[in-house]
């Protein structure tokens, strides 16, 4: 799956979590723009891990601040 495919699938996963209907761009932040709390982040990450059969470490999660970084991280983990 290329980066665009990864992006499209993550957007589908994010939709039910996007309670405010924010338009998601590469720069959209999870904490400020989407207002994800820690429990929402855990649930969202768990869905992504299940969908892509990957593990996103706590260190990696701490470094991911916006949507584009998440797509890059997932794509890189899938390619590894």
PDB file of N, CA, C and O in Angstrom:
ATOM      1  N   UNK A   1       0.849  -1.178   0.000  1.00  0.00           N
ATOM      2  CA  UNK A   1       0.000   0.000   0.000  1.00  0.00           C
ATOM      3  C   UNK A   1       0.897   1.244   0.000  1.00  0.00           C
ATOM      4  O   UNK A   1       1.814   1.346   0.799  1.00  0.00           O
ATOM      5  N   UNK A   2       0.612   2.169  -0.897  1.00  0.00           N
ATOM      6  CA  UNK A   2       1.411   3.392  -0.953  1.00  0.00           C
ATOM      7  C   UNK A   2       0.940   4.386   0.109  1.00  0.00           C
ATOM      8  O   UNK A   2      -0.038   4.136   0.824  1.00  0.00           O
ATOM      9  N   UNK A   3       1.634   5.524   0.205  1.00  0.00           N
ATOM     10  CA  UNK A   3       1.300   6.507   1.236  1.00  0.00           C
ATOM     11  C   UNK A   3      -0.124   7.027   1.069  1.00  0.00           C
ATOM     12  O   UNK A   3      -0.843   7.221   2.041  1.00  0.00           O
ATOM     13  N   UNK A   4      -0.556   7.231  -0.165  1.00  0.00           N
ATOM     14  CA  UNK A   4      -1.917   7.728  -0.415  1.00  0.00           C
ATOM     15  C   UNK A   4      -2.964   6.725   0.074  1.00  0.00           C
ATOM     16  O   UNK A   4      -3.986   7.112   0.652  1.00  0.00           O
ATOM     17  N   UNK A   5      -2.699   5.444  -0.122  1.00  0.00           N
ATOM     18  CA  UNK A   5      -3.612   4.413   0.370  1.00  0.00           C
ATOM     19  C   UNK A   5      -3.645   4.369   1.884  1.00  0.00           C
ATOM     20  O   UNK A   5      -4.710   4.206   2.493  1.00  0.00           O
ATOM     21  N   UNK A   6      -2.474   4.508   2.488  1.00  0.00           N
ATOM     22  CA  UNK A   6      -2.385   4.557   3.951  1.00  0.00           C
ATOM     23  C   UNK A   6      -3.164   5.760   4.472  1.00  0.00           C
ATOM     24  O   UNK A   6      -3.949   5.647   5.418  1.00  0.00           O
ATOM     25  N   UNK A   7      -2.968   6.901   3.839  1.00  0.00           N
ATOM     26  CA  UNK A   7      -3.666   8.134   4.212  1.00  0.00           C
ATOM     27  C   UNK A   7      -5.177   7.930   4.136  1.00  0.00           C
ATOM     28  O   UNK A   7      -5.909   8.248   5.083  1.00  0.00           O
ATOM     29  N   UNK A   8      -5.665   7.378   3.034  1.00  0.00           N
ATOM     30  CA  UNK A   8      -7.104   7.185   2.846  1.00  0.00           C
ATOM     31  C   UNK A   8      -7.690   6.279   3.925  1.00  0.00           C
ATOM     32  O   UNK A   8      -8.768   6.560   4.476  1.00  0.00           O
ATOM     33  N   UNK A   9      -6.989   5.208   4.239  1.00  0.00           N
ATOM     34  CA  UNK A   9      -7.502   4.273   5.250  1.00  0.00           C
ATOM     35  C   UNK A   9      -7.497   4.907   6.639  1.00  0.00           C
ATOM     36  O   UNK A   9      -8.446   4.723   7.405  1.00  0.00           O
ATOM     37  N   UNK A  10      -6.457   5.673   6.979  1.00  0.00           N
ATOM     38  CA  UNK A  10      -6.411   6.329   8.291  1.00  0.00           C
ATOM     39  C   UNK A  10      -7.530   7.368   8.391  1.00  0.00           C
ATOM     40  O   UNK A  10      -8.148   7.523   9.444  1.00  0.00           O
ATOM     41  N   UNK A  11      -7.816   8.045   7.296  1.00  0.00           N
ATOM     42  CA  UNK A  11      -8.934   9.011   7.303  1.00  0.00           C
ATOM     43  C   UNK A  11     -10.255   8.309   7.626  1.00  0.00           C
ATOM     44  O   UNK A  11     -11.083   8.830   8.369  1.00  0.00           O
ATOM     45  N   UNK A  12     -10.455   7.124   7.064  1.00  0.00           N
ATOM     46  CA  UNK A  12     -11.667   6.352   7.357  1.00  0.00           C
ATOM     47  C   UNK A  12     -11.723   5.972   8.830  1.00  0.00           C
ATOM     48  O   UNK A  12     -12.775   6.054   9.464  1.00  0.00           O
ATOM     49  N   UNK A  13     -10.590   5.559   9.372  1.00  0.00           N
ATOM     50  CA  UNK A  13     -10.541   5.178  10.787  1.00  0.00           C
ATOM     51  C   UNK A  13     -10.785   6.391  11.668  1.00  0.00           C
ATOM     52  O   UNK A  13     -11.458   6.303  12.700  1.00  0.00           O
ATOM     53  N   UNK A  14     -10.261   7.557  11.264  1.00  0.00           N
ATOM     54  CA  UNK A  14     -10.376   8.773  12.076  1.00  0.00           C
ATOM     55  C   UNK A  14     -11.786   9.347  12.100  1.00  0.00           C
ATOM     56  O   UNK A  14     -12.159  10.032  13.058  1.00  0.00           O
ATOM     57  N   UNK A  15     -12.573   9.062  11.074  1.00  0.00           N
ATOM     58  CA  UNK A  15     -13.883   9.694  10.941  1.00  0.00           C
ATOM     59  C   UNK A  15     -14.762   9.597  12.190  1.00  0.00           C
ATOM     60  O   UNK A  15     -15.277  10.613  12.661  1.00  0.00           O
ATOM     61  N   UNK A  16     -14.955   8.407  12.785  1.00  0.00           N
ATOM     62  CA  UNK A  16     -15.819   8.349  13.975  1.00  0.00           C
ATOM     63  C   UNK A  16     -15.223   9.062  15.202  1.00  0.00           C
ATOM     64  O   UNK A  16     -15.952   9.429  16.115  1.00  0.00           O
ATOM     65  N   UNK A  17     -13.913   9.268  15.196  1.00  0.00           N
ATOM     66  CA  UNK A  17     -13.252   9.952  16.312  1.00  0.00           C
ATOM     67  C   UNK A  17     -13.313  11.473  16.149  1.00  0.00           C
ATOM     68  O   UNK A  17     -13.087  12.207  17.103  1.00  0.00           O
ATOM     69  N   UNK A  18     -13.602  11.938  14.955  1.00  0.00           N
ATOM     70  CA  UNK A  18     -13.603  13.368  14.640  1.00  0.00           C
ATOM     71  C   UNK A  18     -14.971  13.955  14.970  1.00  0.00           C
ATOM     72  O   UNK A  18     -15.769  14.273  14.094  1.00  0.00           O
ATOM     73  N   UNK A  19     -15.240  14.106  16.253  1.00  0.00           N
ATOM     74  CA  UNK A  19     -16.558  14.525  16.745  1.00  0.00           C
ATOM     75  C   UNK A  19     -16.943  15.932  16.301  1.00  0.00           C
ATOM     76  O   UNK A  19     -18.117  16.243  16.198  1.00  0.00           O
ATOM     77  N   UNK A  20     -15.966  16.787  16.061  1.00  0.00           N
ATOM     78  CA  UNK A  20     -16.251  18.171  15.702  1.00  0.00           C
ATOM     79  C   UNK A  20     -16.317  18.382  14.192  1.00  0.00           C
ATOM     80  O   UNK A  20     -16.562  19.488  13.735  1.00  0.00           O
ATOM     81  N   UNK A  21     -16.087  17.328  13.417  1.00  0.00           N
ATOM     82  CA  UNK A  21     -16.151  17.447  11.973  1.00  0.00           C
ATOM     83  C   UNK A  21     -15.066  18.329  11.378  1.00  0.00           C
ATOM     84  O   UNK A  21     -15.263  18.983  10.361  1.00  0.00           O
ATOM     85  N   UNK A  22     -13.893  18.328  12.011  1.00  0.00           N
ATOM     86  CA  UNK A  22     -12.764  19.123  11.546  1.00  0.00           C
ATOM     87  C   UNK A  22     -12.268  18.575  10.205  1.00  0.00           C
ATOM     88  O   UNK A  22     -12.185  17.365  10.016  1.00  0.00           O
ATOM     89  N   UNK A  23     -11.963  19.460   9.271  1.00  0.00           N
ATOM     90  CA  UNK A  23     -11.353  19.038   8.012  1.00  0.00           C
ATOM     91  C   UNK A  23      -9.905  18.660   8.304  1.00  0.00           C
ATOM     92  O   UNK A  23      -9.130  19.489   8.768  1.00  0.00           O
ATOM     93  N   UNK A  24      -9.561  17.412   8.044  1.00  0.00           N
ATOM     94  CA  UNK A  24      -8.233  16.915   8.382  1.00  0.00           C
ATOM     95  C   UNK A  24      -7.260  17.207   7.249  1.00  0.00           C
ATOM     96  O   UNK A  24      -7.499  16.823   6.104  1.00  0.00           O
ATOM     97  N   UNK A  25      -6.175  17.898   7.591  1.00  0.00           N
ATOM     98  CA  UNK A  25      -5.089  18.172   6.658  1.00  0.00           C
ATOM     99  C   UNK A  25      -3.818  17.535   7.215  1.00  0.00           C
ATOM    100  O   UNK A  25      -3.827  16.993   8.323  1.00  0.00           O
ATOM    101  N   UNK A  26      -2.732  17.636   6.476  1.00  0.00           N
ATOM    102  CA  UNK A  26      -1.450  17.102   6.947  1.00  0.00           C
ATOM    103  C   UNK A  26      -1.021  17.765   8.257  1.00  0.00           C
ATOM    104  O   UNK A  26      -0.339  17.159   9.065  1.00  0.00           O
ATOM    105  N   UNK A  27      -1.411  19.015   8.467  1.00  0.00           N
ATOM    106  CA  UNK A  27      -0.989  19.763   9.652  1.00  0.00           C
ATOM    107  C   UNK A  27      -1.975  19.674  10.820  1.00  0.00           C
ATOM    108  O   UNK A  27      -1.717  20.226  11.890  1.00  0.00           O
ATOM    109  N   UNK A  28      -3.099  18.996  10.640  1.00  0.00           N
ATOM    110  CA  UNK A  28      -4.093  18.884  11.710  1.00  0.00           C
ATOM    111  C   UNK A  28      -3.481  18.192  12.924  1.00  0.00           C
ATOM    112  O   UNK A  28      -2.905  17.112  12.801  1.00  0.00           O
ATOM    113  N   UNK A  29      -3.596  18.836  14.086  1.00  0.00           N
ATOM    114  CA  UNK A  29      -3.068  18.239  15.315  1.00  0.00           C
ATOM    115  C   UNK A  29      -4.172  17.472  16.035  1.00  0.00           C
ATOM    116  O   UNK A  29      -5.343  17.848  15.964  1.00  0.00           O
ATOM    117  N   UNK A  30      -3.768  16.426  16.718  1.00  0.00           N
ATOM    118  CA  UNK A  30      -4.739  15.594  17.426  1.00  0.00           C
ATOM    119  C   UNK A  30      -5.212  16.261  18.705  1.00  0.00           C
ATOM    120  O   UNK A  30      -6.390  16.215  19.027  1.00  0.00           O
ATOM    121  N   UNK A  31      -4.291  16.887  19.411  1.00  0.00           N
ATOM    122  CA  UNK A  31      -4.647  17.486  20.693  1.00  0.00           C
ATOM    123  C   UNK A  31      -5.399  18.801  20.530  1.00  0.00           C
ATOM    124  O   UNK A  31      -6.456  18.987  21.120  1.00  0.00           O
ATOM    125  N   UNK A  32      -4.877  19.706  19.718  1.00  0.00           N
ATOM    126  CA  UNK A  32      -5.487  21.034  19.610  1.00  0.00           C
ATOM    127  C   UNK A  32      -6.647  21.088  18.626  1.00  0.00           C
ATOM    128  O   UNK A  32      -7.719  21.601  18.958  1.00  0.00           O
ATOM    129  N   UNK A  33      -6.441  20.585  17.412  1.00  0.00           N
ATOM    130  CA  UNK A  33      -7.482  20.690  16.384  1.00  0.00           C
ATOM    131  C   UNK A  33      -8.621  19.691  16.588  1.00  0.00           C
ATOM    132  O   UNK A  33      -9.796  20.054  16.532  1.00  0.00           O
ATOM    133  N   UNK A  34      -8.277  18.439  16.802  1.00  0.00           N
ATOM    134  CA  UNK A  34      -9.290  17.396  16.953  1.00  0.00           C
ATOM    135  C   UNK A  34      -9.748  17.221  18.401  1.00  0.00           C
ATOM    136  O   UNK A  34     -10.740  16.544  18.653  1.00  0.00           O
ATOM    137  N   UNK A  35      -8.991  17.806  19.317  1.00  0.00           N
ATOM    138  CA  UNK A  35      -9.312  17.764  20.758  1.00  0.00           C
ATOM    139  C   UNK A  35      -9.419  16.335  21.278  1.00  0.00           C
ATOM    140  O   UNK A  35     -10.305  16.003  22.048  1.00  0.00           O
ATOM    141  N   UNK A  36      -8.479  15.477  20.852  1.00  0.00           N
ATOM    142  CA  UNK A  36      -8.424  14.105  21.357  1.00  0.00           C
ATOM    143  C   UNK A  36      -7.869  14.120  22.774  1.00  0.00           C
ATOM    144  O   UNK A  36      -6.824  14.709  23.023  1.00  0.00           O
ATOM    145  N   UNK A  37      -8.563  13.459  23.705  1.00  0.00           N
ATOM    146  CA  UNK A  37      -8.002  13.276  25.044  1.00  0.00           C
ATOM    147  C   UNK A  37      -7.185  11.985  25.036  1.00  0.00           C
ATOM    148  O   UNK A  37      -7.122  11.277  24.027  1.00  0.00           O
ATOM    149  N   UNK A  38      -6.552  11.679  26.148  1.00  0.00           N
ATOM    150  CA  UNK A  38      -5.639  10.528  26.184  1.00  0.00           C
ATOM    151  C   UNK A  38      -6.358   9.212  25.893  1.00  0.00           C
ATOM    152  O   UNK A  38      -5.807   8.339  25.220  1.00  0.00           O
ATOM    153  N   UNK A  39      -7.589   9.056  26.347  1.00  0.00           N
ATOM    154  CA  UNK A  39      -8.338   7.821  26.092  1.00  0.00           C
ATOM    155  C   UNK A  39      -8.682   7.697  24.609  1.00  0.00           C
ATOM    156  O   UNK A  39      -8.560   6.615  24.018  1.00  0.00           O
ATOM    157  N   UNK A  40      -9.072   8.795  23.996  1.00  0.00           N
ATOM    158  CA  UNK A  40      -9.384   8.782  22.567  1.00  0.00           C
ATOM    159  C   UNK A  40      -8.142   8.428  21.758  1.00  0.00           C
ATOM    160  O   UNK A  40      -8.220   7.636  20.807  1.00  0.00           O
ATOM    161  N   UNK A  41      -7.000   8.994  22.140  1.00  0.00           N
ATOM    162  CA  UNK A  41      -5.745   8.678  21.456  1.00  0.00           C
ATOM    163  C   UNK A  41      -5.454   7.178  21.552  1.00  0.00           C
ATOM    164  O   UNK A  41      -5.108   6.542  20.558  1.00  0.00           O
ATOM    165  N   UNK A  42      -5.622   6.616  22.736  1.00  0.00           N
ATOM    166  CA  UNK A  42      -5.360   5.180  22.923  1.00  0.00           C
ATOM    167  C   UNK A  42      -6.268   4.344  22.025  1.00  0.00           C
ATOM    168  O   UNK A  42      -5.818   3.386  21.382  1.00  0.00           O
ATOM    169  N   UNK A  43      -7.556   4.676  21.979  1.00  0.00           N
ATOM    170  CA  UNK A  43      -8.506   3.935  21.150  1.00  0.00           C
ATOM    171  C   UNK A  43      -8.176   4.077  19.660  1.00  0.00           C
ATOM    172  O   UNK A  43      -8.229   3.108  18.905  1.00  0.00           O
ATOM    173  N   UNK A  44      -7.849   5.303  19.256  1.00  0.00           N
ATOM    174  CA  UNK A  44      -7.518   5.587  17.863  1.00  0.00           C
ATOM    175  C   UNK A  44      -6.263   4.821  17.439  1.00  0.00           C
ATOM    176  O   UNK A  44      -6.246   4.157  16.385  1.00  0.00           O
ATOM    177  N   UNK A  45      -5.239   4.869  18.262  1.00  0.00           N
ATOM    178  CA  UNK A  45      -3.987   4.160  17.959  1.00  0.00           C
ATOM    179  C   UNK A  45      -4.233   2.651  17.904  1.00  0.00           C
ATOM    180  O   UNK A  45      -3.715   1.964  17.019  1.00  0.00           O
ATOM    181  N   UNK A  46      -5.038   2.137  18.824  1.00  0.00           N
ATOM    182  CA  UNK A  46      -5.338   0.696  18.829  1.00  0.00           C
ATOM    183  C   UNK A  46      -6.014   0.282  17.526  1.00  0.00           C
ATOM    184  O   UNK A  46      -5.691  -0.774  16.957  1.00  0.00           O
ATOM    185  N   UNK A  47      -6.930   1.093  17.019  1.00  0.00           N
ATOM    186  CA  UNK A  47      -7.602   0.772  15.756  1.00  0.00           C
ATOM    187  C   UNK A  47      -6.617   0.778  14.591  1.00  0.00           C
ATOM    188  O   UNK A  47      -6.679  -0.075  13.706  1.00  0.00           O
ATOM    189  N   UNK A  48      -5.719   1.756  14.592  1.00  0.00           N
ATOM    190  CA  UNK A  48      -4.717   1.832  13.522  1.00  0.00           C
ATOM    191  C   UNK A  48      -3.785   0.621  13.589  1.00  0.00           C
ATOM    192  O   UNK A  48      -3.484   0.000  12.569  1.00  0.00           O
ATOM    193  N   UNK A  49      -3.343   0.291  14.799  1.00  0.00           N
ATOM    194  CA  UNK A  49      -2.456  -0.872  14.958  1.00  0.00           C
ATOM    195  C   UNK A  49      -3.134  -2.150  14.475  1.00  0.00           C
ATOM    196  O   UNK A  49      -2.510  -2.966  13.794  1.00  0.00           O
ATOM    197  N   UNK A  50      -4.403  -2.322  14.814  1.00  0.00           N
ATOM    198  CA  UNK A  50      -5.140  -3.516  14.383  1.00  0.00           C
ATOM    199  C   UNK A  50      -5.306  -3.544  12.866  1.00  0.00           C
ATOM    200  O   UNK A  50      -5.105  -4.584  12.229  1.00  0.00           O
ATOM    201  N   UNK A  51      -5.670  -2.407  12.295  1.00  0.00           N
ATOM    202  CA  UNK A  51      -5.916  -2.330  10.858  1.00  0.00           C
ATOM    203  C   UNK A  51      -4.662  -2.637  10.034  1.00  0.00           C
ATOM    204  O   UNK A  51      -4.713  -3.345   9.043  1.00  0.00           O
ATOM    205  N   UNK A  52      -3.537  -2.078  10.470  1.00  0.00           N
ATOM    206  CA  UNK A  52      -2.313  -2.199   9.691  1.00  0.00           C
ATOM    207  C   UNK A  52      -1.364  -3.279  10.212  1.00  0.00           C
ATOM    208  O   UNK A  52      -0.292  -3.473   9.660  1.00  0.00           O
ATOM    209  N   UNK A  53      -1.753  -3.967  11.295  1.00  0.00           N
ATOM    210  CA  UNK A  53      -0.940  -5.022  11.895  1.00  0.00           C
ATOM    211  C   UNK A  53       0.464  -4.508  12.217  1.00  0.00           C
ATOM    212  O   UNK A  53       1.472  -5.080  11.798  1.00  0.00           O
ATOM    213  N   UNK A  54       0.493  -3.394  12.945  1.00  0.00           N
ATOM    214  CA  UNK A  54       1.749  -2.767  13.376  1.00  0.00           C
ATOM    215  C   UNK A  54       1.654  -2.444  14.853  1.00  0.00           C
ATOM    216  O   UNK A  54       0.579  -2.537  15.448  1.00  0.00           O
ATOM    217  N   UNK A  55       2.775  -2.051  15.440  1.00  0.00           N
ATOM    218  CA  UNK A  55       2.799  -1.543  16.812  1.00  0.00           C
ATOM    219  C   UNK A  55       3.476  -0.185  16.779  1.00  0.00           C
ATOM    220  O   UNK A  55       4.591  -0.049  16.270  1.00  0.00           O
ATOM    221  N   UNK A  56       2.763   0.814  17.292  1.00  0.00           N
ATOM    222  CA  UNK A  56       3.317   2.165  17.398  1.00  0.00           C
ATOM    223  C   UNK A  56       3.756   2.337  18.853  1.00  0.00           C
ATOM    224  O   UNK A  56       2.921   2.356  19.750  1.00  0.00           O
ATOM    225  N   UNK A  57       5.055   2.406  19.068  1.00  0.00           N
ATOM    226  CA  UNK A  57       5.577   2.480  20.435  1.00  0.00           C
ATOM    227  C   UNK A  57       5.179   3.791  21.096  1.00  0.00           C
ATOM    228  O   UNK A  57       4.825   4.771  20.432  1.00  0.00           O
ATOM    229  N   UNK A  58       5.254   3.810  22.410  1.00  0.00           N
ATOM    230  CA  UNK A  58       4.927   5.026  23.169  1.00  0.00           C
ATOM    231  C   UNK A  58       5.868   6.163  22.769  1.00  0.00           C
ATOM    232  O   UNK A  58       5.444   7.315  22.679  1.00  0.00           O
ATOM    233  N   UNK A  59       7.138   5.840  22.516  1.00  0.00           N
ATOM    234  CA  UNK A  59       8.090   6.867  22.082  1.00  0.00           C
ATOM    235  C   UNK A  59       7.684   7.454  20.741  1.00  0.00           C
ATOM    236  O   UNK A  59       7.761   8.665  20.534  1.00  0.00           O
ATOM    237  N   UNK A  60       7.259   6.591  19.823  1.00  0.00           N
ATOM    238  CA  UNK A  60       6.804   7.078  18.514  1.00  0.00           C
ATOM    239  C   UNK A  60       5.554   7.932  18.667  1.00  0.00           C
ATOM    240  O   UNK A  60       5.435   8.979  18.034  1.00  0.00           O
ATOM    241  N   UNK A  61       4.626   7.490  19.513  1.00  0.00           N
ATOM    242  CA  UNK A  61       3.397   8.251  19.723  1.00  0.00           C
ATOM    243  C   UNK A  61       3.700   9.643  20.258  1.00  0.00           C
ATOM    244  O   UNK A  61       3.060  10.620  19.858  1.00  0.00           O
ATOM    245  N   UNK A  62       4.671   9.738  21.145  1.00  0.00           N
ATOM    246  CA  UNK A  62       5.024  11.025  21.744  1.00  0.00           C
ATOM    247  C   UNK A  62       5.569  12.002  20.704  1.00  0.00           C
ATOM    248  O   UNK A  62       5.430  13.223  20.859  1.00  0.00           O
ATOM    249  N   UNK A  63       6.172  11.475  19.643  1.00  0.00           N
ATOM    250  CA  UNK A  63       6.762  12.322  18.605  1.00  0.00           C
ATOM    251  C   UNK A  63       5.751  12.744  17.543  1.00  0.00           C
ATOM    252  O   UNK A  63       6.000  13.673  16.784  1.00  0.00           O
ATOM    253  N   UNK A  64       4.610  12.068  17.476  1.00  0.00           N
ATOM    254  CA  UNK A  64       3.604  12.360  16.453  1.00  0.00           C
ATOM    255  C   UNK A  64       2.661  13.443  16.966  1.00  0.00           C
ATOM    256  O   UNK A  64       1.913  13.225  17.909  1.00  0.00           O
ATOM    257  N   UNK A  65       2.737  14.604  16.330  1.00  0.00           N
ATOM    258  CA  UNK A  65       1.897  15.724  16.756  1.00  0.00           C
ATOM    259  C   UNK A  65       0.786  16.039  15.769  1.00  0.00           C
ATOM    260  O   UNK A  65      -0.244  16.579  16.155  1.00  0.00           O
ATOM    261  N   UNK A  66       1.000  15.712  14.481  1.00  0.00           N
ATOM    262  CA  UNK A  66      -0.036  16.038  13.510  1.00  0.00           C
ATOM    263  C   UNK A  66      -0.337  14.852  12.600  1.00  0.00           C
ATOM    264  O   UNK A  66       0.357  13.838  12.621  1.00  0.00           O
ATOM    265  N   UNK A  67      -1.384  15.024  11.824  1.00  0.00           N
ATOM    266  CA  UNK A  67      -1.877  13.940  10.983  1.00  0.00           C
ATOM    267  C   UNK A  67      -0.838  13.450   9.973  1.00  0.00           C
ATOM    268  O   UNK A  67      -0.664  12.254   9.783  1.00  0.00           O
ATOM    269  N   UNK A  68      -0.145  14.365   9.335  1.00  0.00           N
ATOM    270  CA  UNK A  68       0.864  13.990   8.347  1.00  0.00           C
ATOM    271  C   UNK A  68       1.960  13.125   8.951  1.00  0.00           C
ATOM    272  O   UNK A  68       2.422  12.163   8.324  1.00  0.00           O
ATOM    273  N   UNK A  69       2.377  13.458  10.166  1.00  0.00           N
ATOM    274  CA  UNK A  69       3.405  12.660  10.842  1.00  0.00           C
ATOM    275  C   UNK A  69       2.882  11.253  11.127  1.00  0.00           C
ATOM    276  O   UNK A  69       3.638  10.280  11.033  1.00  0.00           O
ATOM    277  N   UNK A  70       1.612  11.139  11.472  1.00  0.00           N
ATOM    278  CA  UNK A  70       1.033   9.819  11.726  1.00  0.00           C
ATOM    279  C   UNK A  70       1.036   8.977  10.455  1.00  0.00           C
ATOM    280  O   UNK A  70       1.443   7.815  10.479  1.00  0.00           O
ATOM    281  N   UNK A  71       0.595   9.555   9.354  1.00  0.00           N
ATOM    282  CA  UNK A  71       0.573   8.817   8.083  1.00  0.00           C
ATOM    283  C   UNK A  71       1.984   8.371   7.713  1.00  0.00           C
ATOM    284  O   UNK A  71       2.201   7.220   7.333  1.00  0.00           O
ATOM    285  N   UNK A  72       2.959   9.265   7.859  1.00  0.00           N
ATOM    286  CA  UNK A  72       4.349   8.908   7.561  1.00  0.00           C
ATOM    287  C   UNK A  72       4.827   7.761   8.438  1.00  0.00           C
ATOM    288  O   UNK A  72       5.474   6.818   7.961  1.00  0.00           O
ATOM    289  N   UNK A  73       4.517   7.829   9.730  1.00  0.00           N
ATOM    290  CA  UNK A  73       4.955   6.787  10.679  1.00  0.00           C
ATOM    291  C   UNK A  73       4.338   5.440  10.341  1.00  0.00           C
ATOM    292  O   UNK A  73       5.027   4.415  10.323  1.00  0.00           O
ATOM    293  N   UNK A  74       3.038   5.431  10.072  1.00  0.00           N
ATOM    294  CA  UNK A  74       2.352   4.172   9.749  1.00  0.00           C
ATOM    295  C   UNK A  74       2.909   3.602   8.438  1.00  0.00           C
ATOM    296  O   UNK A  74       3.216   2.416   8.336  1.00  0.00           O
ATOM    297  N   UNK A  75       3.081   4.458   7.448  1.00  0.00           N
ATOM    298  CA  UNK A  75       3.616   4.006   6.155  1.00  0.00           C
ATOM    299  C   UNK A  75       5.026   3.418   6.328  1.00  0.00           C
ATOM    300  O   UNK A  75       5.333   2.357   5.774  1.00  0.00           O
ATOM    301  N   UNK A  76       5.845   4.071   7.133  1.00  0.00           N
ATOM    302  CA  UNK A  76       7.204   3.586   7.376  1.00  0.00           C
ATOM    303  C   UNK A  76       7.190   2.248   8.112  1.00  0.00           C
ATOM    304  O   UNK A  76       7.926   1.326   7.761  1.00  0.00           O
ATOM    305  N   UNK A  77       6.331   2.106   9.119  1.00  0.00           N
ATOM    306  CA  UNK A  77       6.235   0.857   9.869  1.00  0.00           C
ATOM    307  C   UNK A  77       5.755  -0.288   8.972  1.00  0.00           C
ATOM    308  O   UNK A  77       6.195  -1.418   9.108  1.00  0.00           O
ATOM    309  N   UNK A  78       4.854   0.018   8.070  1.00  0.00           N
ATOM    310  CA  UNK A  78       4.347  -1.011   7.163  1.00  0.00           C
ATOM    311  C   UNK A  78       5.392  -1.432   6.157  1.00  0.00           C
ATOM    312  O   UNK A  78       5.396  -2.553   5.676  1.00  0.00           O
ATOM    313  N   UNK A  79       6.268  -0.507   5.812  1.00  0.00           N
ATOM    314  CA  UNK A  79       7.299  -0.788   4.803  1.00  0.00           C
ATOM    315  C   UNK A  79       8.516  -1.490   5.395  1.00  0.00           C
ATOM    316  O   UNK A  79       9.345  -2.004   4.656  1.00  0.00           O
ATOM    317  N   UNK A  80       8.619  -1.466   6.720  1.00  0.00           N
ATOM    318  CA  UNK A  80       9.803  -2.027   7.384  1.00  0.00           C
ATOM    319  C   UNK A  80       9.827  -3.535   7.345  1.00  0.00           C
ATOM    320  O   UNK A  80       8.855  -4.196   7.231  1.00  0.00           O
TER     321      UNK A  80
END
